Structure formats: C-alpha cells, structure tokens
Coordinates of C-alpha atoms in Angstrom, one line a residue:
M226 CA 0.0 -0.2 0.0
K227 CA 2.1 2.7 -0.9
N228 CA -0.4 4.7 -3.7
I229 CA -2.6 6.7 -1.3
A230 CA -5.6 9.5 -2.9
V231 CA -6.5 12.1 -0.8
I232 CA -9.6 14.2 -1.6
G233 CA -9.9 17.3 -0.6
A234 CA -7.0 19.7 -0.3
G235 CA -8.2 22.0 2.4
T236 CA -6.7 22.0 6.2
M237 CA -7.6 18.3 6.5
G238 CA -7.1 17.2 3.4
N239 CA -3.5 18.6 2.6
G240 CA -2.2 18.0 6.2
I241 CA -3.0 13.6 5.6
A242 CA -1.5 14.2 2.1
H243 CA 1.8 15.9 4.1
T244 CA 1.8 13.4 6.4
F245 CA 1.5 10.2 3.6
A246 CA 4.4 11.9 1.4
Q247 CA 6.3 12.6 4.7
S248 CA 6.4 9.0 5.1
G249 CA 7.6 7.9 1.8
F250 CA 4.3 7.2 0.3
K251 CA 2.9 8.2 -3.0
V252 CA 0.4 10.8 -2.7
Q253 CA -2.3 12.0 -4.8
L254 CA -4.1 15.5 -3.9
I255 CA -7.2 15.8 -5.6
D256 CA -9.9 19.0 -5.2
V257 CA -11.6 20.4 -8.0
S258 CA -10.6 23.3 -7.8
E259 CA -7.3 24.0 -9.3
E260 CA -7.2 27.2 -6.9
A261 CA -7.2 25.2 -3.7
L262 CA -4.6 22.5 -4.9
N263 CA -2.3 25.3 -5.4
K264 CA -3.2 26.5 -1.7
G265 CA -3.3 23.1 -0.4
L266 CA 0.4 22.5 -1.9
Q267 CA 1.8 26.2 -1.0
T268 CA 0.4 25.2 2.8
I269 CA 2.5 21.9 3.0
A270 CA 5.5 24.0 1.9
K271 CA 4.9 26.1 4.0
N272 CA 4.8 23.6 6.9
L273 CA 7.8 21.9 5.3
D274 CA 9.8 25.1 6.0
R275 CA 9.2 25.6 9.5
M276 CA 10.6 22.3 10.3
V277 CA 13.1 22.3 8.1
A278 CA 13.8 25.9 9.9
K279 CA 13.4 23.7 13.5
E280 CA 16.2 21.0 12.3
K281 CA 13.2 18.6 12.0
I282 CA 13.5 17.6 8.3
T283 CA 16.2 18.1 6.2
E284 CA 16.6 19.9 3.0
Q285 CA 16.5 16.6 0.8
Q286 CA 13.3 15.5 2.6
K287 CA 11.4 18.1 2.2
T288 CA 12.5 18.1 -1.4
D289 CA 11.2 14.1 -1.6
T290 CA 7.9 15.3 0.4
L291 CA 7.1 17.3 -2.0
N292 CA 8.0 15.3 -5.0
N293 CA 5.4 12.4 -3.7
I294 CA 2.8 14.3 -3.9
T295 CA 1.0 14.6 -7.5
P296 CA -2.2 17.2 -8.1
F297 CA -5.3 15.9 -9.9
T298 CA -8.3 17.8 -10.3
N299 CA -10.3 14.8 -11.7
I300 CA -11.4 12.2 -9.2
K301 CA -11.0 9.4 -11.5
E302 CA -7.6 10.0 -12.6
G303 CA -6.8 10.8 -9.1
V304 CA -7.4 7.3 -7.9
D305 CA -6.1 5.2 -10.6
F306 CA -3.7 2.4 -8.8
A307 CA -4.9 3.8 -5.2
A308 CA -4.9 1.1 -2.4
L309 CA -6.0 3.2 -0.4
V310 CA -9.0 6.7 -0.9
L311 CA -8.9 9.1 2.0
E312 CA -11.7 11.8 1.9
A313 CA -11.7 15.0 3.9
A314 CA -13.8 16.8 2.1
T315 CA -16.5 19.4 3.9
E316 CA -18.3 18.0 6.8
N317 CA -21.7 17.5 4.4
L318 CA -23.3 14.3 4.3
D319 CA -24.2 14.9 1.0
L320 CA -21.4 15.6 -0.7
K321 CA -19.7 12.8 1.1
L322 CA -22.3 10.1 0.0
K323 CA -21.7 11.8 -4.0
I324 CA -17.8 11.5 -3.0
F325 CA -18.6 7.8 -1.9
K326 CA -21.1 6.9 -4.5
E327 CA -18.7 8.2 -8.0
L328 CA -15.4 6.4 -5.8
D329 CA -17.7 3.2 -6.0
D330 CA -17.5 3.3 -9.5
A331 CA -13.9 4.7 -9.9
C332 CA -11.9 2.2 -7.5
S333 CA -10.4 -1.3 -7.9
E334 CA -12.7 -3.4 -6.1
S335 CA -9.2 -4.2 -3.2
A336 CA -9.4 -0.8 -2.8
I337 CA -10.3 0.8 1.0
L338 CA -12.3 3.8 0.7
A339 CA -11.3 6.0 4.0
T340 CA -13.6 9.2 5.5
N341 CA -11.6 11.4 7.6
T342 CA -15.7 12.5 8.7
S343 CA -15.2 13.8 12.5
S344 CA -19.3 12.9 13.6
I345 CA -21.4 11.6 10.2
S346 CA -21.7 8.0 10.6
I347 CA -19.9 5.4 8.4
T348 CA -22.3 3.0 8.1
Q349 CA -24.2 6.0 6.3
I350 CA -21.6 6.7 4.2
A351 CA -20.9 3.3 3.7
A352 CA -24.3 2.4 2.3
A353 CA -23.2 4.3 -0.7
T354 CA -21.4 2.3 -2.0
S355 CA -21.7 -1.9 -3.4
K356 CA -18.4 -2.7 -0.7
P357 CA -19.8 -1.6 2.6
E358 CA -17.1 -4.0 4.0
R359 CA -14.2 -2.3 2.7
V360 CA -15.2 1.8 4.1
I361 CA -13.7 3.2 7.5
G362 CA -13.5 6.2 9.9
M363 CA -10.1 7.6 9.6
H364 CA -10.2 10.3 12.2
F365 CA -6.8 12.6 12.4
M366 CA -6.5 15.6 14.3
N367 CA -6.0 19.0 13.5
P368 CA -2.7 19.9 12.8
V369 CA -2.3 16.3 11.3
P370 CA 0.8 16.6 11.1
I371 CA 1.7 17.1 14.5
M372 CA -1.4 15.0 16.4
K373 CA -0.3 11.8 17.2
L374 CA -3.9 10.4 17.3
V375 CA -6.5 8.9 14.3
E376 CA -9.7 7.6 15.6
I377 CA -10.1 4.4 13.8
I378 CA -13.7 4.0 13.4
R379 CA -15.4 1.1 11.7
G380 CA -18.9 1.2 10.5
Y381 CA -21.6 -1.8 10.9
N382 CA -19.9 -3.6 8.0
T383 CA -16.2 -2.8 7.9
S384 CA -15.0 -6.2 8.2
N385 CA -11.7 -7.2 10.4
E386 CA -9.1 -7.1 7.3
V387 CA -9.5 -3.8 6.6
T388 CA -10.0 -2.3 10.4
N389 CA -6.6 -4.2 11.3
T390 CA -4.9 -2.5 7.7
I391 CA -5.7 0.8 8.8
M392 CA -4.4 0.6 12.3
E393 CA -1.2 -0.9 11.1
L394 CA -0.8 1.8 8.3
S395 CA -1.3 4.5 11.1
K396 CA 1.4 3.3 12.9
T397 CA 3.6 3.0 9.7
L398 CA 2.6 7.4 10.1
G399 CA 3.9 7.2 13.5
K400 CA 0.2 8.1 14.8
I401 CA -1.6 6.2 17.5
P402 CA -4.5 4.6 16.2
V403 CA -7.8 4.7 18.9
E404 CA -10.4 1.9 17.3
V405 CA -14.0 3.4 18.8
N406 CA -16.9 2.5 17.4
D407 CA -19.9 3.8 15.0
Y408 CA -22.3 6.5 16.9
P409 CA -22.2 10.2 16.6
G410 CA -19.7 11.7 17.4
F411 CA -17.3 9.0 18.1
V412 CA -15.3 9.7 21.6
A413 CA -13.4 12.8 20.9
N414 CA -16.2 15.1 19.5
R415 CA -18.4 13.5 21.6
I416 CA -17.2 14.5 24.6
L417 CA -14.9 17.7 22.9
M418 CA -17.8 19.9 21.6
P419 CA -20.3 19.5 24.2
M420 CA -17.7 21.4 26.3
I421 CA -17.3 24.0 23.9
N422 CA -20.8 24.4 23.8
E423 CA -21.5 24.8 27.3
S424 CA -18.6 27.4 27.0
I425 CA -20.2 29.3 24.3
E426 CA -23.5 29.3 26.2
T427 CA -21.6 30.1 29.4
L428 CA -20.5 33.4 27.6
Y429 CA -24.2 33.6 26.0
N430 CA -25.6 33.9 29.7
G431 CA -22.7 36.8 30.7
V432 CA -21.4 34.8 33.4
A433 CA -18.0 35.7 31.9
G434 CA -16.4 37.3 29.0
V435 CA -14.1 35.3 26.2
E436 CA -11.3 35.4 27.7
E437 CA -12.0 35.0 31.0
I438 CA -13.7 32.0 30.0
D439 CA -10.6 30.8 28.2
T440 CA -8.6 31.9 30.9
V441 CA -10.2 29.5 33.5
M442 CA -9.7 26.5 31.3
K443 CA -6.0 27.1 30.6
L444 CA -4.9 27.7 34.4
G445 CA -7.9 25.8 35.8
M446 CA -8.1 22.6 33.9
A447 CA -4.2 22.9 31.8
H448 CA -6.1 23.0 28.6
P449 CA -3.3 24.1 26.2
M450 CA -5.9 26.4 24.3
G451 CA -8.8 27.9 25.6
P452 CA -12.4 25.8 24.6
L453 CA -13.5 29.7 22.4
Q454 CA -10.2 30.1 21.1
L455 CA -10.2 26.4 20.3
A456 CA -13.8 26.6 18.2
D457 CA -12.4 29.6 16.2
F458 CA -9.2 27.5 14.8
I459 CA -11.7 24.1 14.4
G460 CA -14.0 26.8 12.2
L461 CA -17.5 27.5 14.2
D462 CA -19.2 26.3 11.5
V463 CA -17.6 23.0 11.9
C464 CA -18.4 23.0 15.4
L465 CA -21.8 23.6 14.5
S466 CA -22.2 21.1 11.8
I467 CA -21.2 18.4 14.3
L468 CA -23.7 19.3 16.9
N469 CA -26.0 19.0 14.8
V470 CA -25.4 15.5 13.7
M471 CA -25.2 15.0 17.2
Y472 CA -28.2 16.7 17.9
D473 CA -29.9 14.9 15.6
G474 CA -28.1 11.4 16.0
F475 CA -29.3 11.7 19.8
K476 CA -32.2 13.5 19.8
N477 CA -30.5 14.6 23.0
P478 CA -30.8 18.5 24.2
K479 CA -28.0 18.3 25.6
Y480 CA -26.5 18.6 22.2
A481 CA -28.6 21.1 20.6
P482 CA -26.6 24.3 19.5
C483 CA -26.4 27.4 21.4
P484 CA -28.3 30.6 19.4
L485 CA -25.0 32.6 19.5
L486 CA -23.5 30.0 18.0
V487 CA -26.2 29.7 15.2
N488 CA -26.1 33.7 15.3
M489 CA -22.1 33.9 14.9
V490 CA -22.2 31.5 12.0
R491 CA -25.0 33.0 10.1
A492 CA -23.6 36.5 10.5
G493 CA -19.9 34.6 9.1
K494 CA -17.8 35.1 11.9
L495 CA -16.2 31.8 11.6
G496 CA -12.8 32.0 13.6
V497 CA -9.5 32.6 12.3
K498 CA -10.6 31.3 8.6
S499 CA -12.7 34.1 8.4
G500 CA -10.8 36.6 10.7
E501 CA -13.1 36.7 13.2
G502 CA -14.7 34.6 15.7
F503 CA -14.6 34.7 19.4
Y504 CA -11.8 36.6 18.7
D505 CA -10.0 39.3 16.4
Y506 CA -7.6 37.5 13.4
S507 CA -8.0 40.1 11.0
E508 CA -4.6 42.2 9.7
S509 CA -5.7 45.1 10.9
R510 CA -5.3 43.2 14.5
K511 CA -2.1 41.5 13.8
A512 CA -1.0 44.8 13.2
E513 CA -2.4 46.8 16.8
K514 CA -0.5 43.4 18.5
V515 CA 2.9 44.3 16.8
S516 CA 2.7 47.9 17.2
R517 CA 2.0 47.2 20.7
Q518 CA 4.8 44.8 21.3
F519 CA 7.4 47.7 19.8
S520 CA 6.2 50.0 22.1
K521 CA 7.2 47.7 25.4

C-alpha cells in the first residue's frame, strides 16, 4: 500500500497528504478547485519550511515529500492505482455520499475507502457503495503532521481485515490509532463539542467574558488552549455542523447548539478562517499587536 489518494486539499486534506508523503507514500491530492490545490500545496511547502528551520527534517526530506505529491482535479484519474482513498472534504453528508458513490465506480475492487469525517456515520457513508465492508473512518486531528491521535471508526459492515490494515498503516505514519465504534461524534467530538457548546452558553448567559472563560480552562484545567479559542481554530461552522449531527443522531437536547453559535455562523463569524470569531484575527488586529510589542 504505497499509493494513496486524498480527496480535498483544505486544512485536513493537505495535512493528511503531507503526513503520508513525508512517510514515503506516493500521494494523489485531489480537489475540483485548482486554486484550492495550489493553496494546499503552498501550505504543505510552508509547513515543511518550518520543519527544516527547526531542524526536524532536512532540505532533501522536504524535497522528497513534495515530489511524492501529485495534484489532480479529476477524481477518476486521481484514484487510479490507489490502494487507499481517503476523503477529507467538507463535513457535509450529501457531499460525502456523492463522493463515495463516485469512488465506488472509479476505484479498484481491492481499494479501501476511508473518510476523515469527525462526526458523520461511517455506516451511512458506506451504504452509498457496493462494498461497505471496505469503508472505514480515519479521523485525524488538526494539525495532522503534529497530532498523534487517529480515531479509527469501523462501520457496521467494516471487515476485520480492513480495520487491522488501517490500524497498522496508521502506526507506520508515526500515529497512535484508537479503534472506536460508529456513533455520532465518535469519542473525540462526543466529549469535546458539548464542552465547547457549554463554554459558548456560559458566554451567552453573561457568566464571564471570552478571555475569562478561556483563562479558567487553561489555568484551572491545564488545557493548552481555551475552548472558545479552540472553536475558532476548528471553525465555528464545523462546530455547528458536528453538534447538529449529534443532536439529530441522539435526539438529546444536551447536544443542541447554543443560539449564539448559530447566529455567529449565520453572520459569517467563523473563527480564524474568516478573520473573526470569538477573537479578532484580522490584519488590523495583527498590526495592532505588533505595534504594542514594539512600544514596550
């Protein structure tokens, strides 16, 4: 299994492609948008430059990693000869079902089809194919090249052979795979998202401000990042989508997204990706921080 196809060149997709390519795999990075592909490749190159600067890898390893990645805008061409196809598109059920129906026709009979979904049912995605036993979840954490955990989610029909293969493959990437069962949110987001949602409720109810809530969780609970800042980095739209999947799946009001989160997403305040969420990430804000540092 040396030929890997990754669908989606966004944050997760380019991180997954980077990780496989750095481990010596040949990676076909696929996205319908050429602009997204170019941006994804630039992100990989920048991240590799940082690793070179920190002396974690050599210039030759950087070059080899980039040479291991080939971009494609056509799924059928990109998945040719791929032993594993890993979908990392937007967290949208209809889109994922469409992609997996296409993969079912385009891929070889022996190919393993994986999804990086962080909350959507693997069993439901697998049902869009004629080979549900060869469909599995590989939920990487962001940033992919750094974070060690991979949630391995087997659907109702996922075979033991496929599960064992993906568990071992994850270890060759230097990751620590953890097998979990197929329920909404799996383990990571079933625990994380209610905490983030409760933090937003705490802000919404006026108990404390953004920085105060994050400071309590960082200093009091030893979290490296406060839950509101973490939500900004994940993307508030992604948080909302995951909470909706969990609320629909369990029909339990404790998973219902906070009205403040819903309104912020409607207003386009999505966190880092939009320049503003619970914190301000705009260029003017960055310039203000730099100015303050120089005035000290």
